Amino acid sequence: MLKVRVNKSSQLSKASKFRKSEPYAVFRVGAEERVHAACIPSWMTPSVLRDHGGMAPAKPPRDDDPHLVIQPRPYDHPDVRSLVDDLYLEQVGRYGFADAPNEDPTDFAPPLGVFLVAYADGIPCACGGMRAYRPGVAEIKKMYVTPTHRGRGLGRRILDNLEQAAHAASARRIILETGSRNTEALSLYIRAGHRAIPAYRERDATINRALAKDLIDGRVERRYPGKSDVSGRAFQLGVDDMRCS
């Protein structure tokens, strides 16, 4: 269980000062999920689904592991820097290039952002951040799990908590992107209810994959949409948000 201090009245369109009197919001990881076949975008090939379990129920991450702790950290914290540097090196090895790990620490600062680090027996092993992209839209960035800790549901735990933090920051939609070769991440995001949308305007659509998830009625939408909800319109959600200057 993760405790993150949030401003209940904050809006993504207007920053406010972080006050010590603000209440805690307690976020718990959700249980089982199942992906609907109609939610699979064209670039999720049968081999991706087969190799990474995209059509099977997602493995519920454990929320009671006494050896695992998830903590919010400033982006310039040494543990954050170590993990995002490792992410950068892995992406360079996979694609030959990568976004620089340098980011403005204030982007991931409360009340409109957060950066989380997971510790297993005190060792930093996973991370991810949430920041305001534009009014009403939050962006998830720098998702990473160290190789020795993969396959344990850590990525899902980080993702679930970031989605809850986005909801607490009054976001109505979450967007994110990952690489076309990162089939593990693509499977994770599809399982968690994210849908394919066009690549960010400044990105190479042959390499970068963009996804979005709506937060419905002021809560994180946990249910996968039915066939009637995943027409061409569903795959266009978020285009206007990402293509505005």
mmCIF file with all atom_site columns, N, CA and C in Angstrom, residues 180-230:
data_model
loop_
_atom_site.group_PDB
_atom_site.id
_atom_site.type_symbol
_atom_site.label_atom_id
_atom_site.label_alt_id
_atom_site.label_comp_id
_atom_site.label_asym_id
_atom_site.label_entity_id
_atom_site.label_seq_id
_atom_site.pdbx_PDB_ins_code
_atom_site.Cartn_x
_atom_site.Cartn_y
_atom_site.Cartn_z
_atom_site.occupancy
_atom_site.B_iso_or_equiv
_atom_site.pdbx_formal_charge
_atom_site.auth_seq_id
_atom_site.auth_comp_id
_atom_site.auth_asym_id
_atom_site.auth_atom_id
_atom_site.pdbx_PDB_model_num
ATOM 1   N N  . SER A 1 180 ? 8.261   0.452  -30.132 1.00 0.00 ? 180 SER A N  1
ATOM 2   C CA . SER A 1 180 ? 7.611   -0.650 -30.838 1.00 0.00 ? 180 SER A CA 1
ATOM 3   C C  . SER A 1 180 ? 8.216   -2.000 -30.487 1.00 0.00 ? 180 SER A C  1
ATOM 4   N N  . ARG A 1 181 ? 9.466   -2.016 -30.065 1.00 0.00 ? 181 ARG A N  1
ATOM 5   C CA . ARG A 1 181 ? 10.124  -3.283 -29.736 1.00 0.00 ? 181 ARG A CA 1
ATOM 6   C C  . ARG A 1 181 ? 9.945   -3.686 -28.277 1.00 0.00 ? 181 ARG A C  1
ATOM 7   N N  . ASN A 1 182 ? 9.376   -2.804 -27.501 1.00 0.00 ? 182 ASN A N  1
ATOM 8   C CA . ASN A 1 182 ? 9.190   -3.104 -26.078 1.00 0.00 ? 182 ASN A CA 1
ATOM 9   C C  . ASN A 1 182 ? 7.855   -3.819 -25.899 1.00 0.00 ? 182 ASN A C  1
ATOM 10  N N  . THR A 1 183 ? 7.818   -5.067 -26.334 1.00 0.00 ? 183 THR A N  1
ATOM 11  C CA . THR A 1 183 ? 6.561   -5.818 -26.317 1.00 0.00 ? 183 THR A CA 1
ATOM 12  C C  . THR A 1 183 ? 6.069   -6.099 -24.903 1.00 0.00 ? 183 THR A C  1
ATOM 13  N N  . GLU A 1 184 ? 6.981   -6.195 -23.948 1.00 0.00 ? 184 GLU A N  1
ATOM 14  C CA . GLU A 1 184 ? 6.561   -6.412 -22.567 1.00 0.00 ? 184 GLU A CA 1
ATOM 15  C C  . GLU A 1 184 ? 5.742   -5.225 -22.071 1.00 0.00 ? 184 GLU A C  1
ATOM 16  N N  . ALA A 1 185 ? 6.239   -4.003 -22.341 1.00 0.00 ? 185 ALA A N  1
ATOM 17  C CA . ALA A 1 185 ? 5.518   -2.808 -21.903 1.00 0.00 ? 185 ALA A CA 1
ATOM 18  C C  . ALA A 1 185 ? 4.192   -2.669 -22.641 1.00 0.00 ? 185 ALA A C  1
ATOM 19  N N  . LEU A 1 186 ? 4.190   -2.939 -23.938 1.00 0.00 ? 186 LEU A N  1
ATOM 20  C CA . LEU A 1 186 ? 2.951   -2.849 -24.710 1.00 0.00 ? 186 LEU A CA 1
ATOM 21  C C  . LEU A 1 186 ? 1.890   -3.793 -24.149 1.00 0.00 ? 186 LEU A C  1
ATOM 22  N N  . SER A 1 187 ? 2.289   -5.006 -23.826 1.00 0.00 ? 187 SER A N  1
ATOM 23  C CA . SER A 1 187 ? 1.354   -5.967 -23.251 1.00 0.00 ? 187 SER A CA 1
ATOM 24  C C  . SER A 1 187 ? 0.826   -5.473 -21.908 1.00 0.00 ? 187 SER A C  1
ATOM 25  N N  . LEU A 1 188 ? 1.708   -4.918 -21.079 1.00 0.00 ? 188 LEU A N  1
ATOM 26  C CA . LEU A 1 188 ? 1.297   -4.383 -19.778 1.00 0.00 ? 188 LEU A CA 1
ATOM 27  C C  . LEU A 1 188 ? 0.250   -3.290 -19.946 1.00 0.00 ? 188 LEU A C  1
ATOM 28  N N  . TYR A 1 189 ? 0.500   -2.351 -20.841 1.00 0.00 ? 189 TYR A N  1
ATOM 29  C CA . TYR A 1 189 ? -0.409  -1.218 -20.992 1.00 0.00 ? 189 TYR A CA 1
ATOM 30  C C  . TYR A 1 189 ? -1.757  -1.646 -21.567 1.00 0.00 ? 189 TYR A C  1
ATOM 31  N N  . ILE A 1 190 ? -1.742  -2.549 -22.539 1.00 0.00 ? 190 ILE A N  1
ATOM 32  C CA . ILE A 1 190 ? -2.999  -3.033 -23.098 1.00 0.00 ? 190 ILE A CA 1
ATOM 33  C C  . ILE A 1 190 ? -3.803  -3.767 -22.025 1.00 0.00 ? 190 ILE A C  1
ATOM 34  N N  . ARG A 1 191 ? -3.134  -4.578 -21.231 1.00 0.00 ? 191 ARG A N  1
ATOM 35  C CA . ARG A 1 191 ? -3.821  -5.283 -20.143 1.00 0.00 ? 191 ARG A CA 1
ATOM 36  C C  . ARG A 1 191 ? -4.453  -4.311 -19.161 1.00 0.00 ? 191 ARG A C  1
ATOM 37  N N  . ALA A 1 192 ? -3.785  -3.198 -18.938 1.00 0.00 ? 192 ALA A N  1
ATOM 38  C CA . ALA A 1 192 ? -4.269  -2.227 -17.955 1.00 0.00 ? 192 ALA A CA 1
ATOM 39  C C  . ALA A 1 192 ? -5.360  -1.325 -18.515 1.00 0.00 ? 192 ALA A C  1
ATOM 40  N N  . GLY A 1 193 ? -5.776  -1.558 -19.767 1.00 0.00 ? 193 GLY A N  1
ATOM 41  C CA . GLY A 1 193 ? -6.891  -0.809 -20.318 1.00 0.00 ? 193 GLY A CA 1
ATOM 42  C C  . GLY A 1 193 ? -6.526  0.364  -21.187 1.00 0.00 ? 193 GLY A C  1
ATOM 43  N N  . HIS A 1 194 ? -5.245  0.534  -21.507 1.00 0.00 ? 194 HIS A N  1
ATOM 44  C CA . HIS A 1 194 ? -4.835  1.616  -22.400 1.00 0.00 ? 194 HIS A CA 1
ATOM 45  C C  . HIS A 1 194 ? -5.101  1.214  -23.846 1.00 0.00 ? 194 HIS A C  1
ATOM 46  N N  . ARG A 1 195 ? -5.451  2.211  -24.675 1.00 0.00 ? 195 ARG A N  1
ATOM 47  C CA . ARG A 1 195 ? -5.805  1.945  -26.062 1.00 0.00 ? 195 ARG A CA 1
ATOM 48  C C  . ARG A 1 195 ? -4.844  2.659  -27.001 1.00 0.00 ? 195 ARG A C  1
ATOM 49  N N  . ALA A 1 196 ? -4.641  2.082  -28.164 1.00 0.00 ? 196 ALA A N  1
ATOM 50  C CA . ALA A 1 196 ? -3.733  2.657  -29.151 1.00 0.00 ? 196 ALA A CA 1
ATOM 51  C C  . ALA A 1 196 ? -4.283  3.964  -29.699 1.00 0.00 ? 196 ALA A C  1
ATOM 52  N N  . ILE A 1 197 ? -3.413  4.966  -29.801 1.00 0.00 ? 197 ILE A N  1
ATOM 53  C CA . ILE A 1 197 ? -3.740  6.240  -30.436 1.00 0.00 ? 197 ILE A CA 1
ATOM 54  C C  . ILE A 1 197 ? -2.575  6.606  -31.347 1.00 0.00 ? 197 ILE A C  1
ATOM 55  N N  . PRO A 1 198 ? -2.743  7.579  -32.238 1.00 0.00 ? 198 PRO A N  1
ATOM 56  C CA . PRO A 1 198 ? -1.628  7.976  -33.107 1.00 0.00 ? 198 PRO A CA 1
ATOM 57  C C  . PRO A 1 198 ? -0.423  8.444  -32.305 1.00 0.00 ? 198 PRO A C  1
ATOM 58  N N  . ALA A 1 199 ? 0.751   8.256  -32.877 1.00 0.00 ? 199 ALA A N  1
ATOM 59  C CA . ALA A 1 199 ? 1.991   8.657  -32.210 1.00 0.00 ? 199 ALA A CA 1
ATOM 60  C C  . ALA A 1 199 ? 2.015   10.163 -31.974 1.00 0.00 ? 199 ALA A C  1
ATOM 61  N N  . TYR A 1 200 ? 2.771   10.584 -30.976 1.00 0.00 ? 200 TYR A N  1
ATOM 62  C CA . TYR A 1 200 ? 2.952   12.002 -30.722 1.00 0.00 ? 200 TYR A CA 1
ATOM 63  C C  . TYR A 1 200 ? 3.442   12.670 -32.013 1.00 0.00 ? 200 TYR A C  1
ATOM 64  N N  . ARG A 1 201 ? 3.066   13.911 -32.197 1.00 0.00 ? 201 ARG A N  1
ATOM 65  C CA . ARG A 1 201 ? 3.364   14.612 -33.443 1.00 0.00 ? 201 ARG A CA 1
ATOM 66  C C  . ARG A 1 201 ? 4.854   14.625 -33.767 1.00 0.00 ? 201 ARG A C  1
ATOM 67  N N  . GLU A 1 202 ? 5.689   14.803 -32.743 1.00 0.00 ? 202 GLU A N  1
ATOM 68  C CA . GLU A 1 202 ? 7.129   14.921 -32.982 1.00 0.00 ? 202 GLU A CA 1
ATOM 69  C C  . GLU A 1 202 ? 7.837   13.576 -33.022 1.00 0.00 ? 202 GLU A C  1
ATOM 70  N N  . ARG A 1 203 ? 7.089   12.484 -32.946 1.00 0.00 ? 203 ARG A N  1
ATOM 71  C CA . ARG A 1 203 ? 7.692   11.157 -32.868 1.00 0.00 ? 203 ARG A CA 1
ATOM 72  C C  . ARG A 1 203 ? 7.615   10.413 -34.197 1.00 0.00 ? 203 ARG A C  1
ATOM 73  N N  . ASP A 1 204 ? 8.498   9.431  -34.348 1.00 0.00 ? 204 ASP A N  1
ATOM 74  C CA . ASP A 1 204 ? 8.495   8.539  -35.500 1.00 0.00 ? 204 ASP A CA 1
ATOM 75  C C  . ASP A 1 204 ? 7.501   7.416  -35.224 1.00 0.00 ? 204 ASP A C  1
ATOM 76  N N  . ALA A 1 205 ? 6.408   7.397  -35.979 1.00 0.00 ? 205 ALA A N  1
ATOM 77  C CA . ALA A 1 205 ? 5.346   6.429  -35.721 1.00 0.00 ? 205 ALA A CA 1
ATOM 78  C C  . ALA A 1 205 ? 5.771   4.997  -35.990 1.00 0.00 ? 205 ALA A C  1
ATOM 79  N N  . THR A 1 206 ? 6.864   4.795  -36.713 1.00 0.00 ? 206 THR A N  1
ATOM 80  C CA . THR A 1 206 ? 7.339   3.432  -36.950 1.00 0.00 ? 206 THR A CA 1
ATOM 81  C C  . THR A 1 206 ? 8.074   2.871  -35.741 1.00 0.00 ? 206 THR A C  1
ATOM 82  N N  . ILE A 1 207 ? 8.455   3.736  -34.822 1.00 0.00 ? 207 ILE A N  1
ATOM 83  C CA . ILE A 1 207 ? 9.207   3.317  -33.635 1.00 0.00 ? 207 ILE A CA 1
ATOM 84  C C  . ILE A 1 207 ? 8.409   3.534  -32.359 1.00 0.00 ? 207 ILE A C  1
ATOM 85  N N  . ASN A 1 208 ? 7.748   4.676  -32.257 1.00 0.00 ? 208 ASN A N  1
ATOM 86  C CA . ASN A 1 208 ? 7.048   5.026  -31.028 1.00 0.00 ? 208 ASN A CA 1
ATOM 87  C C  . ASN A 1 208 ? 5.582   4.622  -31.081 1.00 0.00 ? 208 ASN A C  1
ATOM 88  N N  . ARG A 1 209 ? 5.106   4.060  -29.984 1.00 0.00 ? 209 ARG A N  1
ATOM 89  C CA . ARG A 1 209 ? 3.711   3.671  -29.833 1.00 0.00 ? 209 ARG A CA 1
ATOM 90  C C  . ARG A 1 209 ? 3.088   4.512  -28.726 1.00 0.00 ? 209 ARG A C  1
ATOM 91  N N  . ALA A 1 210 ? 1.977   5.158  -29.038 1.00 0.00 ? 210 ALA A N  1
ATOM 92  C CA . ALA A 1 210 ? 1.269   5.975  -28.055 1.00 0.00 ? 210 ALA A CA 1
ATOM 93  C C  . ALA A 1 210 ? -0.025  5.285  -27.651 1.00 0.00 ? 210 ALA A C  1
ATOM 94  N N  . LEU A 1 211 ? -0.372  5.419  -26.381 1.00 0.00 ? 211 LEU A N  1
ATOM 95  C CA . LEU A 1 211 ? -1.595  4.822  -25.851 1.00 0.00 ? 211 LEU A CA 1
ATOM 96  C C  . LEU A 1 211 ? -2.269  5.809  -24.906 1.00 0.00 ? 211 LEU A C  1
ATOM 97  N N  . ALA A 1 212 ? -3.559  5.609  -24.686 1.00 0.00 ? 212 ALA A N  1
ATOM 98  C CA . ALA A 1 212 ? -4.314  6.492  -23.800 1.00 0.00 ? 212 ALA A CA 1
ATOM 99  C C  . ALA A 1 212 ? -5.339  5.686  -23.022 1.00 0.00 ? 212 ALA A C  1
ATOM 100 N N  . LYS A 1 213 ? -5.705  6.223  -21.879 1.00 0.00 ? 213 LYS A N  1
ATOM 101 C CA . LYS A 1 213 ? -6.736  5.615  -21.040 1.00 0.00 ? 213 LYS A CA 1
ATOM 102 C C  . LYS A 1 213 ? -7.557  6.734  -20.421 1.00 0.00 ? 213 LYS A C  1
ATOM 103 N N  . ASP A 1 214 ? -8.870  6.644  -20.573 1.00 0.00 ? 214 ASP A N  1
ATOM 104 C CA . ASP A 1 214 ? -9.753  7.646  -19.996 1.00 0.00 ? 214 ASP A CA 1
ATOM 105 C C  . ASP A 1 214 ? -10.065 7.302  -18.549 1.00 0.00 ? 214 ASP A C  1
ATOM 106 N N  . LEU A 1 215 ? -10.195 8.334  -17.735 1.00 0.00 ? 215 LEU A N  1
ATOM 107 C CA . LEU A 1 215 ? -10.639 8.198  -16.354 1.00 0.00 ? 215 LEU A CA 1
ATOM 108 C C  . LEU A 1 215 ? -12.096 8.627  -16.334 1.00 0.00 ? 215 LEU A C  1
ATOM 109 N N  . ILE A 1 216 ? -12.990 7.686  -16.083 1.00 0.00 ? 216 ILE A N  1
ATOM 110 C CA . ILE A 1 216 ? -14.416 7.900  -16.265 1.00 0.00 ? 216 ILE A CA 1
ATOM 111 C C  . ILE A 1 216 ? -15.096 8.285  -14.956 1.00 0.00 ? 216 ILE A C  1
ATOM 112 N N  . ASP A 1 217 ? -15.930 9.330  -15.042 1.00 0.00 ? 217 ASP A N  1
ATOM 113 C CA . ASP A 1 217 ? -16.759 9.731  -13.897 1.00 0.00 ? 217 ASP A CA 1
ATOM 114 C C  . ASP A 1 217 ? -15.934 9.957  -12.636 1.00 0.00 ? 217 ASP A C  1
ATOM 115 N N  . GLY A 1 218 ? -14.744 10.564 -12.806 1.00 0.00 ? 218 GLY A N  1
ATOM 116 C CA . GLY A 1 218 ? -13.934 10.913 -11.658 1.00 0.00 ? 218 GLY A CA 1
ATOM 117 C C  . GLY A 1 218 ? -13.233 9.757  -10.995 1.00 0.00 ? 218 GLY A C  1
ATOM 118 N N  . ARG A 1 219 ? -13.133 8.615  -11.676 1.00 0.00 ? 219 ARG A N  1
ATOM 119 C CA . ARG A 1 219 ? -12.433 7.478  -11.090 1.00 0.00 ? 219 ARG A CA 1
ATOM 120 C C  . ARG A 1 219 ? -11.628 6.796  -12.191 1.00 0.00 ? 219 ARG A C  1
ATOM 121 N N  . VAL A 1 220 ? -10.703 5.956  -11.806 1.00 0.00 ? 220 VAL A N  1
ATOM 122 C CA . VAL A 1 220 ? -9.958  5.187  -12.785 1.00 0.00 ? 220 VAL A CA 1
ATOM 123 C C  . VAL A 1 220 ? -10.874 4.120  -13.348 1.00 0.00 ? 220 VAL A C  1
ATOM 124 N N  . GLU A 1 221 ? -11.055 4.122  -14.657 1.00 0.00 ? 221 GLU A N  1
ATOM 125 C CA . GLU A 1 221 ? -11.926 3.138  -15.303 1.00 0.00 ? 221 GLU A CA 1
ATOM 126 C C  . GLU A 1 221 ? -11.201 1.806  -15.366 1.00 0.00 ? 221 GLU A C  1
ATOM 127 N N  . ARG A 1 222 ? -11.697 0.809  -14.655 1.00 0.00 ? 222 ARG A N  1
ATOM 128 C CA . ARG A 1 222 ? -11.035 -0.491 -14.573 1.00 0.00 ? 222 ARG A CA 1
ATOM 129 C C  . ARG A 1 222 ? -11.555 -1.466 -15.627 1.00 0.00 ? 222 ARG A C  1
ATOM 130 N N  . ARG A 1 223 ? -12.764 -1.220 -16.164 1.00 0.00 ? 223 ARG A N  1
ATOM 131 C CA . ARG A 1 223 ? -13.365 -2.179 -17.089 1.00 0.00 ? 223 ARG A CA 1
ATOM 132 C C  . ARG A 1 223 ? -12.889 -1.933 -18.507 1.00 0.00 ? 223 ARG A C  1
ATOM 133 N N  . TYR A 1 224 ? -12.680 -3.010 -19.234 1.00 0.00 ? 224 TYR A N  1
ATOM 134 C CA . TYR A 1 224 ? -12.320 -2.879 -20.638 1.00 0.00 ? 224 TYR A CA 1
ATOM 135 C C  . TYR A 1 224 ? -13.569 -2.573 -21.445 1.00 0.00 ? 224 TYR A C  1
ATOM 136 N N  . PRO A 1 225 ? -13.464 -1.688 -22.451 1.00 0.00 ? 225 PRO A N  1
ATOM 137 C CA . PRO A 1 225 ? -14.639 -1.336 -23.240 1.00 0.00 ? 225 PRO A CA 1
ATOM 138 C C  . PRO A 1 225 ? -15.106 -2.496 -24.094 1.00 0.00 ? 225 PRO A C  1
ATOM 139 N N  . GLY A 1 226 ? -16.416 -2.544 -24.367 1.00 0.00 ? 226 GLY A N  1
ATOM 140 C CA . GLY A 1 226 ? -16.950 -3.575 -25.245 1.00 0.00 ? 226 GLY A CA 1
ATOM 141 C C  . GLY A 1 226 ? -16.676 -3.248 -26.697 1.00 0.00 ? 226 GLY A C  1
ATOM 142 N N  . LYS A 1 227 ? -17.115 -4.127 -27.582 1.00 0.00 ? 227 LYS A N  1
ATOM 143 C CA . LYS A 1 227 ? -16.835 -3.945 -28.998 1.00 0.00 ? 227 LYS A CA 1
ATOM 144 C C  . LYS A 1 227 ? -17.406 -2.636 -29.529 1.00 0.00 ? 227 LYS A C  1
ATOM 145 N N  . SER A 1 228 ? -18.568 -2.243 -29.021 1.00 0.00 ? 228 SER A N  1
ATOM 146 C CA . SER A 1 228 ? -19.185 -1.021 -29.522 1.00 0.00 ? 228 SER A CA 1
ATOM 147 C C  . SER A 1 228 ? -18.392 0.217  -29.152 1.00 0.00 ? 228 SER A C  1
ATOM 148 N N  . ASP A 1 229 ? -17.483 0.091  -28.176 1.00 0.00 ? 229 ASP A N  1
ATOM 149 C CA . ASP A 1 229 ? -16.711 1.239  -27.719 1.00 0.00 ? 229 ASP A CA 1
ATOM 150 C C  . ASP A 1 229 ? -15.314 1.293  -28.317 1.00 0.00 ? 229 ASP A C  1
ATOM 151 N N  . VAL A 1 230 ? -14.944 0.330  -29.105 1.00 0.00 ? 230 VAL A N  1
ATOM 152 C CA . VAL A 1 230 ? -13.583 0.303  -29.635 1.00 0.00 ? 230 VAL A CA 1
ATOM 153 C C  . VAL A 1 230 ? -13.610 0.325  -31.157 1.00 0.00 ? 230 VAL A C  1
#
